[in-house]
């Protein structure tokens, strides 16, 4: 079922949690709302779920205005941050709960609970209590409970936050597969940009109660619309300069040619992986010299902080192969370069 | 000769002893001024190795029926307190910081005055020409004054007023521990608010309900001042009989026997309430 959020405003006292949010989620789409804590993403989710009534704006589910409808009338399945499993009920009773509330017949309930538990690979766990399960298992019970009644919309509120990294990665893919298989329209909330990039069809980046940009992960990553998005999503070098005569001068580098763009103040985004170092930099169109301040070994790659001569500090990431020596030592001077094609230009207002 | 393991155990033991040392003053005080006198009193009841006082208590219909009445009154007070206290506790647990602080202040305010003073205040309020009856007459709700004093009604009103906080506080504490996301989850999954409450919030607050019930029941069973003053001699509780034995007949051994019976009944009820609520929780699961 498609979701449409139109002009939502929500104030708490004189704090504006949501300052006019518009968002459309297509049928079967997995859309992630990504933002730091306090950006209003949880308030937005609660508004969609029906736990918050917005001061202005409307929420449409499947074309129907549900702005004032109570949560139970919305046909929405939700997984809470801490799962919110009923601790006094067995796993099976937890999953049966939404079906019981809908007056489904007993045999039918048993069948569908079994099916839902199989879907999350927890068959045989029905008689356990939530506290007898691991965090990852509890998370899957919460997921089964949220989808067992075939809701039109699935809401996930940072469901992986409490899990360790390895488990989290497994579950992310599992949730994604389940979502695709059931073709469930899904609104997912996280502050973890990596998670957002892995899971989403589209990402909406939120900051201070507003949506800054909506788009597919690759696009939002490569072409952020604002400085905030560029900074929040992934690692970045953000360089302020003024575009004049088809080029931008930034300290420490030769001028960056950017033909065909209107002049004015701009911010240049350079991802760490776009920087070339040492010999690789010799042939780069834009070059400079810098001293390595710090190298961090990351397994597949190495991250370097380089202080440019008469310029900014740059973050570079270079892939590592076992046969190659590390690209540089701390304190070493080397050439740093990049190609203008790898630069993304963000206009500054 | 001490092995490393032994010295480790010793270090652990020493820590336990240090903790015990801090608890010692209170334990000594309790032992000297509470446990010892109670044991002495109870031992009076079986003086000379005979059970004659218990026989008297069991065979004389008066004592059995008064004990029965006491149990009924305690049960009634507990039930009324529960019905009145649960909504208050629920509201307090959802009221936010300022609301909860004001509510708890109002709830605990009566503790600043003694039970005796409050009971005398009820005498003034509930009498034939007391504030309550006069108000009801002035508003034309009644013709003749309601008998609110020196009967069961008076005793119940007075006891409920005194004991209500003991019911509210444990339930409030239990409800505070129930994650509000749980009832939100229930509503999100299709439950109307009242069903979310009955299926989720209420069962999870049963520990508080059982603690409150046990506390109020046990306190009511041994209540003395309030029933003595507001009952006007027409409502007799077991504690009043015990007092009578001591003060009028100076029959300490028989008073001790009655006290022993009251203690045993109290413990039995206490165990029973714990059992019922534990069973209830399992059933809800």
XYZ file of C-alpha atoms in Angstrom:
634
model
C 0.000 0.000 0.000
C 1.470 3.379 -0.903
C 2.126 5.994 1.742
C 1.951 9.714 1.249
C 2.946 12.246 3.873
C 2.011 15.821 3.049
C 3.167 18.985 4.770
C 3.502 17.469 8.237
C 4.251 19.985 10.985
C 4.611 18.941 14.603
C 5.610 21.252 17.432
C 6.310 20.419 21.065
C 6.038 23.674 22.983
C 8.306 26.011 21.049
C 10.412 23.197 19.597
C 9.533 22.297 16.024
C 10.092 18.554 15.658
C 8.787 18.406 12.097
C 8.849 21.538 9.972
C 6.787 20.641 6.929
C 7.644 17.145 5.743
C 6.541 15.753 2.368
C 7.301 12.157 1.509
C 5.921 9.520 -0.834
C 6.621 5.820 -0.526
C 5.547 3.671 -3.458
C 3.852 0.305 -3.148
C 6.442 -2.351 -2.266
C 9.219 0.195 -1.820
C 11.803 0.116 0.977
C 12.399 3.708 2.014
C 14.831 4.640 4.750
C 14.680 7.804 6.782
C 18.228 8.574 7.775
C 19.132 11.270 10.226
C 20.983 12.041 13.441
C 19.174 11.795 16.761
C 16.880 14.751 17.236
C 16.301 15.152 13.495
C 12.606 14.301 13.895
C 12.674 10.904 12.230
C 11.074 9.107 15.176
C 8.348 11.743 15.426
C 7.651 11.247 11.726
C 7.393 7.482 12.208
C 5.052 7.928 15.166
C 2.909 10.238 13.084
C 2.639 7.621 10.337
C 1.877 4.913 12.936
C -0.804 7.086 14.553
C 0.824 7.650 17.943
C 1.222 11.337 17.155
C -1.353 13.655 15.642
C 0.392 16.303 13.508
C -0.389 20.000 14.027
C -0.578 20.498 10.273
C -0.514 18.285 7.202
C -1.968 14.896 6.391
C -1.043 11.221 6.160
C -2.506 9.104 3.342
C -2.332 5.310 3.368
C -3.463 3.600 0.200
C -5.025 6.882 -0.862
C -7.086 7.164 2.312
C -6.641 10.060 4.739
C -5.677 8.484 8.086
C -4.308 11.613 9.761
C -6.764 11.368 12.650
C -7.290 7.590 12.686
C -6.124 5.706 15.798
C -3.196 3.269 15.315
C -5.426 0.170 15.256
C -7.358 1.466 12.254
C -4.250 1.977 10.107
C -3.261 -1.512 8.994
C 0.363 -0.832 9.880
C 2.846 -3.324 11.357
C 5.569 -1.826 13.489
C 8.825 -3.103 14.957
C 9.885 -0.994 17.927
C 13.421 -0.020 18.793
C 13.466 -2.329 21.832
C 11.068 -4.773 20.095
C 8.281 -4.208 22.674
C 7.532 -7.928 22.882
C 4.947 -8.718 25.545
C 7.143 -10.266 28.246
C 4.333 -12.276 29.866
C 3.267 -14.006 26.653
C 4.984 -16.810 24.787
C 6.438 -16.178 21.342
C 3.381 -17.800 19.755
C 0.968 -15.638 21.786
C 2.936 -12.548 20.861
C 2.692 -13.335 17.165
C -0.965 -14.347 17.537
C -1.862 -11.037 19.205
C -2.661 -8.956 16.096
C -4.687 -11.854 14.671
C -6.674 -12.233 17.905
C -7.421 -8.511 17.849
C -8.829 -8.957 14.354
C -11.076 -11.814 15.410
C -9.362 -14.424 13.259
C -10.510 -17.982 13.958
C -8.435 -20.142 16.253
C -7.224 -22.752 13.728
C -6.442 -20.010 11.260
C -4.415 -18.205 13.934
C -2.419 -21.339 14.682
C -1.666 -21.856 10.999
C -0.604 -18.280 10.346
C 1.520 -18.014 13.489
C 3.361 -21.154 12.442
C 3.843 -19.758 8.968
C 5.141 -16.419 10.293
C 7.585 -18.141 12.640
C 8.834 -20.271 9.753
C 9.294 -17.117 7.711
C 11.744 -15.746 10.310
C 13.260 -19.193 10.898
C 11.986 -19.571 14.436
C 9.798 -22.642 14.022
C 9.750 -24.592 17.272
C 10.298 -21.497 19.418
C 6.579 -20.779 19.876
C 6.328 -21.891 23.495
C 9.301 -19.888 24.757
C 9.043 -16.581 26.565
C 10.756 -13.560 24.991
C 13.338 -13.343 27.768
C 14.483 -16.874 26.894
C 15.535 -15.703 23.434
C 18.661 -13.909 22.247
C 18.457 -10.305 21.031
C 18.480 -11.360 17.386
C 15.738 -13.926 17.952
C 13.609 -11.376 19.794
C 14.061 -9.035 16.886
C 12.790 -11.712 14.507
C 9.776 -12.412 16.717
C 8.957 -8.703 16.621
C 9.243 -8.832 12.841
C 6.991 -11.901 12.607
C 4.424 -10.178 14.838
C 4.512 -7.074 12.648
C 3.908 -8.918 9.358
C 1.694 -11.857 10.430
C -1.553 -9.998 9.765
C -0.495 -8.866 6.315
C -0.283 -5.116 6.959
C -0.199 -2.638 4.111
C 2.801 -0.848 5.590
C 5.726 -1.996 7.712
C 7.443 0.467 10.049
C 10.880 -0.319 11.468
C 12.213 1.958 14.214
C 15.989 1.381 14.465
C 15.393 -2.336 14.904
C 19.057 -3.313 14.774
C 20.414 -0.729 17.187
C 20.848 -3.092 20.124
C 22.511 -5.920 18.209
C 26.196 -6.594 17.710
C 27.683 -5.891 14.323
C 27.866 -9.383 12.893
C 24.299 -10.270 13.845
C 23.125 -6.912 12.556
C 24.535 -7.483 9.095
C 22.889 -10.895 8.846
C 19.533 -9.546 9.955
C 19.690 -6.559 7.630
C 19.879 -8.842 4.632
C 17.248 -11.153 6.080
C 14.803 -8.299 6.606
C 15.522 -7.058 3.090
C 14.800 -10.486 1.567
C 11.615 -10.839 3.593
C 10.472 -7.384 2.544
C 11.084 -8.155 -1.137
C 9.374 -11.507 -0.892
C 6.247 -10.097 0.744
C 6.415 -6.962 -1.414
C 5.818 -4.958 1.747
C 5.849 -1.186 1.586
C 8.407 -0.363 4.272
C 9.450 2.763 6.122
C 12.702 2.208 7.949
C 14.311 4.537 10.453
C 17.985 4.619 11.275
C 20.853 6.894 12.158
C 23.299 4.355 10.715
C 24.231 5.509 7.209
C 25.829 2.205 6.273
C 22.620 0.393 7.134
C 20.663 2.880 5.054
C 22.931 2.344 2.044
C 22.698 -1.456 2.301
C 18.957 -1.816 2.718
C 17.093 0.902 0.902
C 15.464 1.421 -2.466
C 15.531 5.099 -1.587
C 16.927 7.133 1.266
C 15.423 10.284 2.737
C 18.004 12.234 4.725
C 16.508 14.264 7.565
C 17.954 17.103 9.558
C 16.278 19.387 12.088
C 12.739 18.377 11.199
C 13.136 18.631 7.440
C 13.919 16.234 4.641
C 17.110 17.397 2.952
C 17.170 14.972 0.053
C 15.374 11.866 -1.204
C 16.874 9.459 -3.706
C 18.418 6.062 -4.409
C 21.438 5.297 -2.167
C 24.005 5.610 -4.954
C 22.652 8.958 -6.044
C 22.395 10.432 -2.559
C 25.927 9.241 -1.873
C 27.442 10.499 -5.093
C 25.446 13.696 -5.528
C 24.364 15.035 -2.152
C 22.126 18.088 -2.481
C 23.358 19.858 0.635
C 26.464 20.106 2.718
C 24.662 18.319 5.576
C 23.858 15.293 3.406
C 27.420 15.156 2.095
C 28.796 15.278 5.612
C 26.327 12.851 7.184
C 26.369 10.165 4.519
C 29.743 8.546 4.239
C 33.105 10.177 4.849
C 33.929 13.317 3.015
C 36.328 16.157 2.340
C 34.288 19.342 2.113
C 36.184 22.300 0.646
C 34.692 25.771 0.476
C 35.712 28.014 -2.415
C 34.453 30.461 -5.021
C 33.789 29.425 -8.602
C 35.086 32.070 -11.003
C 36.250 31.883 -14.640
C 35.353 28.181 -14.788
C 37.624 27.119 -11.926
C 37.783 27.002 -8.141
C 40.890 27.829 -6.125
C 41.365 25.882 -2.935
C 44.425 26.054 -0.768
C 47.103 23.434 -1.273
C 45.963 22.326 -4.743
C 46.283 23.534 -8.296
C 43.039 25.219 -9.469
C 40.114 22.840 -10.072
C 38.642 23.340 -13.564
C 34.849 23.133 -13.476
C 33.662 24.393 -16.864
C 30.030 25.080 -17.612
C 28.939 25.885 -14.048
C 27.524 29.241 -12.932
C 29.989 31.280 -10.853
C 29.482 31.841 -7.129
C 30.395 30.388 -3.747
C 30.469 26.571 -3.762
C 31.416 23.616 -1.578
C 33.409 20.857 -3.237
C 32.831 17.309 -2.085
C 35.677 14.857 -2.505
C 35.127 11.350 -1.162
C 38.244 9.848 0.470
C 38.360 7.074 -2.133
C 38.591 9.686 -4.935
C 41.967 10.941 -3.722
C 45.112 9.551 -5.335
C 48.389 9.393 -3.482
C 52.098 9.307 -4.316
C 52.888 8.037 -7.848
C 49.190 7.656 -8.682
C 48.805 11.407 -8.063
C 51.551 12.473 -10.457
C 49.287 12.420 -13.496
C 46.193 13.823 -11.737
C 44.818 17.112 -13.146
C 44.613 18.690 -9.671
C 47.613 18.192 -7.443
C 49.282 19.292 -4.261
C 51.758 18.151 -1.613
C 50.956 17.042 1.895
C 52.358 15.359 4.959
C 50.772 12.208 6.369
C 49.578 12.843 9.940
C 47.900 9.553 10.659
C 47.329 6.178 9.012
C 44.561 3.832 10.123
C 44.552 0.220 8.999
C 41.017 -0.917 8.109
C 41.597 -4.389 6.714
C 40.537 -3.938 3.117
C 41.857 -0.423 2.937
C 43.940 2.096 4.770
C 42.728 5.537 5.786
C 45.142 8.461 5.850
C 44.905 11.971 7.192
C 47.093 14.276 5.148
C 47.908 17.890 5.998
C 48.241 19.794 2.704
C 51.027 22.328 2.340
C 49.309 25.740 2.829
C 45.951 23.994 2.647
C 43.314 21.935 4.423
C 43.585 18.559 6.053
C 42.388 15.808 3.695
C 41.018 12.348 4.352
C 42.091 9.666 1.856
C 41.292 6.003 1.570
C 43.455 3.640 -0.448
C 42.623 -0.017 -1.125
C 45.096 -2.507 0.268
C 46.362 -5.720 -1.222
C 48.536 -8.136 0.724
C 51.229 -8.012 -1.967
C 51.538 -4.219 -1.862
C 53.387 -2.278 0.803
C 51.389 0.353 2.724
C 51.212 3.560 0.658
C 52.890 5.823 3.195
C 54.281 6.209 6.665
C 53.293 8.802 9.240
C 55.258 12.004 8.723
C 56.076 11.253 5.101
C 55.580 13.898 2.412
C 53.746 12.801 -0.713
C 51.798 14.020 -3.711
C 48.005 14.216 -3.385
C 45.776 14.523 -6.450
C 42.313 14.039 -7.870
C 40.374 14.369 -11.094
C 37.763 17.138 -11.493
C 35.241 14.486 -12.613
C 35.358 13.015 -9.088
C 34.412 16.337 -7.543
C 30.776 16.958 -6.667
C 29.819 20.627 -6.503
C 27.307 21.825 -3.923
C 26.184 25.461 -4.372
C 26.392 27.563 -1.216
C 23.428 29.843 -0.530
C 49.920 -22.746 54.774
C 47.365 -21.256 52.490
C 47.016 -22.030 48.796
C 46.255 -19.141 46.394
C 42.685 -20.456 46.070
C 42.172 -20.336 49.800
C 43.427 -16.792 50.118
C 41.085 -15.757 47.318
C 38.171 -17.334 49.123
C 39.248 -15.572 52.273
C 39.311 -12.220 50.474
C 35.794 -12.844 49.211
C 34.622 -13.841 52.685
C 36.141 -10.711 54.142
C 34.139 -8.563 51.751
C 30.926 -10.311 52.809
C 31.812 -9.758 56.448
C 32.392 -6.071 55.818
C 28.905 -5.789 54.331
C 27.446 -7.620 57.296
C 29.220 -5.216 59.642
C 27.322 -2.310 58.117
C 24.000 -4.104 58.609
C 24.793 -5.128 62.177
C 23.470 -2.061 64.061
C 20.040 -2.324 62.452
C 19.943 -6.097 62.854
C 20.855 -5.766 66.546
C 18.192 -3.127 67.078
C 15.545 -5.263 65.384
C 16.603 -8.289 67.384
C 16.588 -6.558 70.759
C 13.511 -4.373 70.464
C 11.383 -6.461 68.127
C 12.194 -10.124 67.639
C 13.046 -10.847 71.254
C 9.903 -9.264 72.814
C 7.678 -10.928 70.223
C 9.211 -14.305 70.953
C 8.818 -13.696 74.685
C 5.167 -12.796 74.211
C 4.469 -15.793 72.030
C 6.200 -18.089 74.495
C 3.762 -16.854 77.166
C 0.948 -18.502 75.232
C 2.340 -21.978 75.774
C 3.400 -21.362 79.361
C 3.822 -24.538 81.330
C 3.721 -26.573 78.147
C -0.075 -26.516 77.900
C -2.180 -25.519 74.938
C -5.179 -24.533 77.074
C -5.162 -20.926 75.839
C -5.308 -22.024 72.219
C -8.097 -24.444 73.126
C -10.048 -21.601 74.693
C -9.533 -19.441 71.625
C -10.678 -22.207 69.302
C -13.670 -23.417 71.291
C -15.166 -20.128 72.428
C -17.370 -19.046 69.538
C -16.706 -15.379 70.251
C -13.056 -15.457 69.256
C -13.607 -17.490 66.140
C -16.396 -15.223 64.937
C -14.401 -12.066 65.681
C -11.474 -13.487 63.769
C -13.854 -14.242 60.891
C -15.225 -10.673 61.013
C -11.686 -9.308 61.059
C -10.833 -11.299 57.961
C -13.981 -10.057 56.210
C -13.278 -6.440 57.107
C -9.672 -6.785 55.965
C -10.842 -8.322 52.697
C -13.398 -5.542 52.162
C -10.854 -2.821 52.919
C -8.373 -4.472 50.542
C -10.939 -4.717 47.768
C -12.087 -1.102 48.147
C -8.498 0.130 48.287
C -7.619 -1.822 45.149
C -10.537 -0.407 43.171
C -9.757 3.146 44.301
C -5.980 2.876 44.098
C -5.449 1.329 40.667
C -6.734 4.288 38.644
C -4.731 6.680 40.831
C -1.569 4.627 40.389
C -2.177 4.378 36.666
C -2.659 8.103 36.323
C 0.445 8.812 38.437
C 2.548 6.486 36.299
C 1.537 8.359 33.142
C 1.317 11.872 34.560
C 4.807 13.108 33.707
C 7.248 14.536 36.188
C 5.310 17.464 37.583
C 1.989 15.645 37.755
C 3.555 12.641 39.460
C 5.375 14.834 41.985
C 2.170 16.703 42.895
C 0.143 13.492 43.011
C 2.638 11.683 45.221
C 2.837 14.722 47.482
C -0.947 14.722 47.900
C -0.907 10.978 48.474
C 1.764 11.129 51.159
C 0.479 14.296 52.820
C -1.709 12.344 55.314
C 1.408 10.594 56.633
C 2.405 13.900 58.199
C -0.445 13.605 60.680
C -0.903 10.687 63.026
C -3.544 8.040 62.447
C -5.106 9.045 65.735
C -5.622 12.634 64.640
C -7.036 11.549 61.306
C -9.427 9.141 62.974
C -10.714 11.862 65.300
C -11.157 14.036 62.241
C -13.404 11.358 60.763
C -15.503 11.478 63.966
C -16.153 15.132 63.227
C -16.823 14.562 59.539
C -19.044 11.487 59.733
C -21.198 12.211 62.807
C -24.992 12.714 62.699
C -24.418 16.436 62.473
C -21.045 16.070 60.863
C -19.868 17.866 57.778
C -20.867 15.075 55.409
C -24.416 14.643 56.656
C -25.021 18.375 56.830
C -23.775 18.884 53.304
C -25.944 16.066 51.934
C -28.976 17.492 53.745
C -28.314 21.033 52.555
C -28.099 19.817 48.978
C -31.386 18.001 49.480
C -29.917 14.600 48.713
C -31.111 13.024 51.963
C -33.867 13.733 54.526
C -32.506 12.016 57.626
C -28.802 11.821 58.464
C -27.023 8.710 57.230
C -25.564 6.471 59.927
C -21.878 6.790 59.060
C -20.353 6.429 62.476
C -20.151 3.624 65.017
C -20.875 1.036 62.367
C -19.211 -0.876 59.569
C -19.448 2.017 57.108
C -17.470 4.298 59.389
C -14.828 1.677 60.033
C -14.402 0.975 56.316
C -14.201 4.653 55.381
C -11.605 5.349 58.055
C -9.473 2.304 57.309
C -9.543 2.803 53.557
C -8.430 6.390 53.996
C -5.497 5.389 56.166
C -4.414 2.413 54.078
C -4.961 3.717 50.543
C -1.347 4.911 50.011
C -0.081 1.431 50.859
C -2.037 0.151 47.881
C -1.229 3.000 45.494
C 2.545 2.993 45.934
C 3.350 -0.638 45.026
C 0.985 -0.540 42.035
C 2.496 2.766 40.935
C 5.993 1.293 41.203
C 4.967 -1.763 39.162
C 3.314 0.353 36.469
C 6.395 2.553 36.189
C 8.368 -0.530 35.221
C 5.952 -1.380 32.396
C 7.418 0.020 29.171
C 4.840 2.402 27.629
C 5.941 1.079 24.227
C 4.216 -2.205 25.119
C 0.719 -0.727 25.217
C 1.628 1.363 22.176
C 2.693 -1.841 20.395
C -0.578 -3.505 21.371
C -2.579 -0.598 19.977
C -0.489 -0.562 16.829
C -1.216 -4.265 16.383
C -4.941 -3.638 16.433
C -6.007 -3.493 20.077
C -8.407 -0.792 21.270
C -6.911 0.999 24.318
C -8.977 -0.952 26.859
C -7.937 -4.315 25.402
C -4.317 -3.217 25.284
C -4.674 -2.422 28.976
C -6.359 -5.707 29.925
C -4.055 -7.918 27.901
C -0.726 -6.168 28.433
C -0.465 -3.413 31.034
C -2.671 -4.957 33.723
C -1.093 -8.436 33.757
C 2.333 -6.838 33.961
C 1.295 -4.764 36.979
C 0.116 -7.783 38.984
C 3.304 -7.883 41.060
C 2.389 -4.446 42.390
C -1.242 -5.436 42.873
C -0.247 -8.474 44.905
C 2.236 -6.508 46.998
C -0.360 -3.795 47.651
C -3.084 -6.317 48.528
C -0.817 -8.243 50.863
C 0.297 -5.045 52.575
C -3.188 -3.598 53.015
C -4.721 -6.905 54.049
C -2.090 -7.616 56.658
C -2.204 -4.080 58.023
C -6.028 -4.123 58.174
C -6.131 -7.445 59.950
C -4.216 -6.044 62.894
C -5.768 -2.565 62.790
C -6.744 -1.148 66.130
C -7.182 2.590 66.548
C -9.481 3.283 63.621
C -11.974 0.430 64.129
C -11.940 1.039 67.880
C -12.872 4.707 67.526
C -15.078 4.675 64.412
C -16.737 1.334 65.185
C -17.968 2.597 68.532
C -17.810 -0.884 70.061
C -20.183 -2.335 67.506
C -17.458 -3.445 65.119
C -15.009 -5.670 66.907
C -11.705 -6.774 65.441
C -9.291 -9.307 66.797
C -6.775 -6.689 67.844
C -9.400 -5.096 70.067
C -9.993 -8.413 71.821
C -6.289 -8.818 72.400
C -6.098 -5.350 73.879
C -9.085 -6.151 76.085
C -7.411 -9.286 77.431
C -4.346 -7.323 78.382
C -5.947 -4.166 79.722
C -9.094 -5.432 81.426
C -8.412 -9.038 82.359
C -4.628 -8.888 82.626
C -4.642 -12.293 80.949
C -1.302 -12.044 79.181
C -1.012 -15.727 78.239
C -4.419 -15.724 76.531
C -3.622 -12.436 74.763
C -0.381 -14.058 73.607
C -2.297 -17.048 72.251
C -4.667 -14.760 70.296
C -1.666 -12.845 68.973
C -0.059 -16.089 67.847
C -3.250 -17.043 66.005
C -3.385 -13.613 64.329
C 0.260 -13.933 63.297
C -0.278 -17.382 61.802
C -3.409 -16.349 59.912
C -1.572 -13.281 58.591
C 1.348 -15.351 57.354
C -0.993 -17.872 55.754
C -2.945 -15.161 53.912
C 0.278 -13.517 52.847
C 1.515 -16.742 51.318
C -1.848 -17.356 49.665
C -1.962 -13.937 47.996
C 1.544 -14.409 46.642
C 0.530 -17.774 45.259
C -2.674 -16.584 43.607
C -1.003 -13.679 41.830
C 1.913 -15.819 40.701
C -0.608 -18.316 39.309
C -2.471 -15.460 37.636
C 0.659 -14.239 35.957
C 1.460 -17.632 34.566
C -2.058 -17.994 33.254
C -1.834 -14.672 31.512
C 1.352 -15.832 29.837
